[in-house]
Amino acid sequence: MSTSKPQPKASPKDRARAMRLYKALEKAWPEATCELNAVSPHELLIATILSAQSTDVAVNAATPALFDAFKTPAEFADVEPEDIQPYIATIGLYRNKSKAVVESMRRIVNEYGGEVPATMEDLLTLRGVARKTANVVLGNAFGINEGVVVDTHVMRLAWRLGLSDHEGSAAKIERDLMALFPKPRWTMLSHLLVFHGRYACKARNCVCGGHPVCKQYGIASRCSCAK
């Protein structure tokens, strides 16, 4: 059974507006990228698992020592979750995450020859990996645009910027974004929205003010920044 989402439809007018917004975000955030530090697919996978309900800053503070102690999927697979817990104890839900990391690495070693799989279907068989995590790995480790990463920032910005009316539903928001933007842009789209959400159009204490993106594309009834 395929795990790919069928591409929904969007009107030419809505797609044109979406691309104007995309170009405005590109201009505003030329440095936008994945902010999890990793040098290999398995490191990115682990960092993304650890980032659930945590911050990239907290994850990046913990992973250098972790990745220095355990350098390959096989080294993670050979230990118990308790062995990596001291390295990630500063990260929320670290006990459950340690189990997810070790079990996912064991499956990678046993089922995929020690290499992180590069398909949505295979990634979803790993413990701790849902569609968002799989999209992060596919887009940033392999350059594969299978979908759009929808985190809390993307959910908020999709609503505020009028890209989706499905407030609070990651799956529906992802389908809306996939319909509006060309497939080759999906990975970068999430980076641009995340940067705008982290550094300007925040959930609280929003500092957009006269930011050109919010001013031109924000919907005033959804975000006071656009007023």
Tab-separated table of C-alpha atoms in Angstrom:
chain	number	residue	atom	x	y	z
A	1	MET	CA	0.000	0.000	0.000
A	2	SER	CA	1.491	3.321	-1.043
A	3	THR	CA	2.099	5.950	1.637
A	4	SER	CA	2.302	8.811	-0.850
A	5	LYS	CA	-0.464	11.358	-0.697
A	6	PRO	CA	-2.435	12.014	-3.877
A	7	GLN	CA	-1.894	15.569	-5.005
A	8	PRO	CA	-5.023	17.663	-4.457
A	9	LYS	CA	-6.125	20.493	-6.690
A	10	ALA	CA	-5.759	24.240	-6.291
A	11	SER	CA	-6.932	27.015	-8.550
A	12	PRO	CA	-4.434	28.830	-10.791
A	13	LYS	CA	-5.192	32.025	-8.888
A	14	ASP	CA	-4.380	30.415	-5.527
A	15	ARG	CA	-1.208	28.818	-6.887
A	16	ALA	CA	-0.066	32.156	-8.295
A	17	ARG	CA	-0.631	33.861	-4.937
A	18	ALA	CA	1.228	31.035	-3.192
A	19	MET	CA	4.256	31.492	-5.410
A	20	ARG	CA	4.289	35.244	-4.828
A	21	LEU	CA	4.288	34.521	-1.105
A	22	TYR	CA	7.048	31.933	-1.555
A	23	LYS	CA	9.261	34.465	-3.337
A	24	ALA	CA	8.586	37.025	-0.595
A	25	LEU	CA	9.623	34.474	2.043
A	26	GLU	CA	12.748	33.641	0.036
A	27	LYS	CA	13.678	37.307	0.002
A	28	ALA	CA	12.976	37.678	3.713
A	29	TRP	CA	14.779	34.508	4.821
A	30	PRO	CA	17.602	33.668	2.361
A	31	GLU	CA	19.381	31.696	5.093
A	32	ALA	CA	16.439	29.380	5.765
A	33	THR	CA	17.517	25.769	6.196
A	34	CYS	CA	17.085	22.793	8.494
A	35	GLU	CA	18.454	23.918	11.854
A	36	LEU	CA	19.106	20.444	13.226
A	37	ASN	CA	22.839	19.739	13.110
A	38	ALA	CA	23.681	16.463	11.383
A	39	VAL	CA	26.286	15.233	8.912
A	40	SER	CA	24.686	11.957	7.795
A	41	PRO	CA	21.193	10.552	7.196
A	42	HIS	CA	21.212	8.532	10.412
A	43	GLU	CA	22.274	11.552	12.461
A	44	LEU	CA	19.489	13.623	10.931
A	45	LEU	CA	16.993	10.841	11.603
A	46	ILE	CA	18.053	10.607	15.244
A	47	ALA	CA	18.056	14.380	15.704
A	48	THR	CA	14.573	14.609	14.232
A	49	ILE	CA	13.273	11.851	16.509
A	50	LEU	CA	14.754	13.719	19.467
A	51	SER	CA	13.214	17.022	18.363
A	52	ALA	CA	9.623	15.893	18.907
A	53	GLN	CA	8.050	18.179	21.519
A	54	SER	CA	11.456	19.767	22.024
A	55	THR	CA	13.482	22.522	20.385
A	56	ASP	CA	16.221	22.333	17.796
A	57	VAL	CA	18.424	24.306	20.187
A	58	ALA	CA	18.046	21.679	22.915
A	59	VAL	CA	18.665	18.850	20.472
A	60	ASN	CA	21.744	20.517	18.978
A	61	ALA	CA	23.166	20.998	22.474
A	62	ALA	CA	22.887	17.277	23.217
A	63	THR	CA	23.767	15.560	19.956
A	64	PRO	CA	27.480	16.415	19.559
A	65	ALA	CA	28.446	14.234	22.537
A	66	LEU	CA	25.910	11.585	21.531
A	67	PHE	CA	27.189	11.358	17.951
A	68	ASP	CA	30.779	11.334	19.165
A	69	ALA	CA	30.073	8.366	21.437
A	70	PHE	CA	28.029	6.401	18.896
A	71	LYS	CA	29.177	7.019	15.355
A	72	THR	CA	27.182	4.580	13.216
A	73	PRO	CA	23.759	2.931	13.178
A	74	ALA	CA	25.485	-0.324	14.184
A	75	GLU	CA	26.964	1.289	17.299
A	76	PHE	CA	23.527	2.553	18.333
A	77	ALA	CA	22.034	-0.855	17.575
A	78	ASP	CA	24.543	-2.599	19.850
A	79	VAL	CA	23.576	-0.719	23.025
A	80	GLU	CA	20.512	-0.471	25.217
A	81	PRO	CA	18.343	2.639	25.477
A	82	GLU	CA	19.698	3.255	28.981
A	83	ASP	CA	23.185	3.619	27.510
A	84	ILE	CA	22.267	6.689	25.481
A	85	GLN	CA	19.948	8.285	28.033
A	86	PRO	CA	22.704	10.218	29.860
A	87	TYR	CA	23.506	11.998	26.596
A	88	ILE	CA	19.934	13.141	25.964
A	89	ALA	CA	18.605	13.595	29.499
A	90	THR	CA	18.209	17.347	28.914
A	91	ILE	CA	15.666	16.664	26.153
A	92	GLY	CA	11.995	16.129	26.963
A	93	LEU	CA	10.648	12.550	26.888
A	94	TYR	CA	14.214	11.284	26.654
A	95	ARG	CA	13.457	7.804	27.965
A	96	ASN	CA	10.899	7.055	25.252
A	97	LYS	CA	13.081	8.739	22.659
A	98	SER	CA	16.080	6.612	23.637
A	99	LYS	CA	13.993	3.496	22.940
A	100	ALA	CA	12.899	4.892	19.582
A	101	VAL	CA	16.484	5.704	18.591
A	102	VAL	CA	17.892	2.305	19.511
A	103	GLU	CA	15.022	0.322	17.978
A	104	SER	CA	15.045	2.351	14.764
A	105	MET	CA	18.801	1.855	14.408
A	106	ARG	CA	18.428	-1.881	15.014
A	107	ARG	CA	15.855	-2.114	12.259
A	108	ILE	CA	18.069	-0.104	9.936
A	109	VAL	CA	20.936	-2.528	10.596
A	110	ASN	CA	18.836	-5.689	10.396
A	111	GLU	CA	16.469	-4.784	7.551
A	112	TYR	CA	18.248	-2.107	5.528
A	113	GLY	CA	21.910	-3.081	5.628
A	114	GLY	CA	22.874	-0.280	7.980
A	115	GLU	CA	21.665	2.453	5.624
A	116	VAL	CA	18.776	4.795	6.360
A	117	PRO	CA	16.046	3.945	3.838
A	118	ALA	CA	15.134	6.628	1.333
A	119	THR	CA	11.428	5.946	0.882
A	120	MET	CA	8.439	7.109	2.866
A	121	GLU	CA	7.092	3.575	3.165
A	122	ASP	CA	10.293	2.192	4.673
A	123	LEU	CA	10.926	5.140	6.984
A	124	LEU	CA	7.463	4.755	8.477
A	125	THR	CA	8.382	1.254	9.652
A	126	LEU	CA	10.928	2.730	12.073
A	127	ARG	CA	9.982	3.402	15.683
A	128	GLY	CA	9.566	7.084	16.420
A	129	VAL	CA	9.062	7.996	12.768
A	130	ALA	CA	5.800	9.482	11.526
A	131	ARG	CA	5.220	11.363	8.297
A	132	LYS	CA	6.718	14.648	9.515
A	133	THR	CA	9.993	13.010	10.554
A	134	ALA	CA	10.118	11.026	7.319
A	135	ASN	CA	9.634	14.215	5.289
A	136	VAL	CA	12.512	15.881	7.160
A	137	VAL	CA	14.849	12.996	6.383
A	138	LEU	CA	13.767	12.542	2.772
A	139	GLY	CA	13.952	16.240	1.949
A	140	ASN	CA	17.127	17.175	3.783
A	141	ALA	CA	19.215	13.993	3.660
A	142	PHE	CA	18.213	12.716	0.220
A	143	GLY	CA	16.763	15.702	-1.644
A	144	ILE	CA	13.456	13.879	-2.118
A	145	ASN	CA	10.284	15.978	-2.013
A	146	GLU	CA	7.705	13.447	-0.893
A	147	GLY	CA	5.662	15.949	1.120
A	148	VAL	CA	5.802	19.104	3.223
A	149	VAL	CA	7.046	19.076	6.800
A	150	VAL	CA	4.190	20.423	8.924
A	151	ASP	CA	5.296	21.364	12.434
A	152	THR	CA	3.660	23.830	14.817
A	153	HIS	CA	5.171	26.816	12.986
A	154	VAL	CA	3.976	25.637	9.589
A	155	MET	CA	0.512	24.891	10.981
A	156	ARG	CA	0.264	28.392	12.429
A	157	LEU	CA	1.640	30.176	9.370
A	158	ALA	CA	-0.472	28.190	6.904
A	159	TRP	CA	-3.540	29.487	8.742
A	160	ARG	CA	-2.341	33.056	9.249
A	161	LEU	CA	-1.151	33.474	5.681
A	162	GLY	CA	-4.296	32.020	4.158
A	163	LEU	CA	-2.696	28.880	2.742
A	164	SER	CA	-5.097	26.508	4.487
A	165	ASP	CA	-8.406	26.709	6.300
A	166	HIS	CA	-7.729	23.467	8.178
A	167	GLU	CA	-6.421	24.964	11.399
A	168	GLY	CA	-4.924	22.290	13.654
A	169	SER	CA	-4.897	19.393	11.166
A	170	ALA	CA	-1.374	18.624	10.011
A	171	ALA	CA	-2.502	16.065	7.438
A	172	LYS	CA	-5.024	18.415	5.812
A	173	ILE	CA	-2.631	21.355	5.913
A	174	GLU	CA	0.045	19.278	4.206
A	175	ARG	CA	-2.363	18.358	1.415
A	176	ASP	CA	-3.300	22.014	0.957
A	177	LEU	CA	0.343	23.082	0.755
A	178	MET	CA	1.182	20.297	-1.687
A	179	ALA	CA	-1.617	21.522	-3.917
A	180	LEU	CA	-0.489	25.144	-3.837
A	181	PHE	CA	3.264	24.816	-4.350
A	182	PRO	CA	5.323	22.957	-6.982
A	183	LYS	CA	6.767	19.674	-5.742
A	184	PRO	CA	10.438	20.757	-6.074
A	185	ARG	CA	9.725	23.565	-3.575
A	186	TRP	CA	8.193	21.475	-0.793
A	187	THR	CA	11.275	20.992	1.380
A	188	MET	CA	12.359	24.623	1.166
A	189	LEU	CA	8.787	25.798	1.727
A	190	SER	CA	8.776	24.277	5.187
A	191	HIS	CA	12.136	25.910	6.020
A	192	LEU	CA	10.854	29.304	4.920
A	193	LEU	CA	7.649	29.002	6.936
A	194	VAL	CA	9.531	27.725	9.990
A	195	PHE	CA	11.983	30.626	9.874
A	196	HIS	CA	9.186	33.145	9.527
A	197	GLY	CA	7.314	31.502	12.381
A	198	ARG	CA	10.325	31.303	14.659
A	199	TYR	CA	11.770	34.732	14.098
A	200	ALA	CA	8.868	36.992	13.101
A	201	CYS	CA	5.306	35.679	13.121
A	202	LYS	CA	5.554	33.912	16.479
A	203	ALA	CA	2.798	32.159	18.383
A	204	ARG	CA	3.101	34.701	21.221
A	205	ASN	CA	4.692	38.114	21.432
A	206	CYS	CA	4.543	38.335	17.673
A	207	VAL	CA	7.185	40.732	16.375
A	208	CYS	CA	6.163	40.991	12.715
A	209	GLY	CA	4.843	44.501	13.023
A	210	GLY	CA	5.441	45.933	9.597
A	211	HIS	CA	7.180	42.832	8.232
A	212	PRO	CA	6.533	42.869	4.480
A	213	VAL	CA	5.392	39.229	4.340
A	214	CYS	CA	2.765	39.624	7.049
A	215	LYS	CA	1.782	43.052	5.810
A	216	GLN	CA	1.149	41.862	2.273
A	217	TYR	CA	-0.035	38.286	2.744
A	218	GLY	CA	-1.292	38.004	6.322
A	219	ILE	CA	-4.993	37.779	6.959
A	220	ALA	CA	-5.914	40.386	9.560
A	221	SER	CA	-8.729	38.364	11.085
A	222	ARG	CA	-6.321	35.492	11.773
A	223	CYS	CA	-3.243	37.339	13.022
A	224	SER	CA	-2.978	40.740	14.614
A	225	CYS	CA	0.433	41.119	12.943
A	226	ALA	CA	-1.271	41.692	9.632
A	227	LYS	CA	-3.274	44.650	10.899
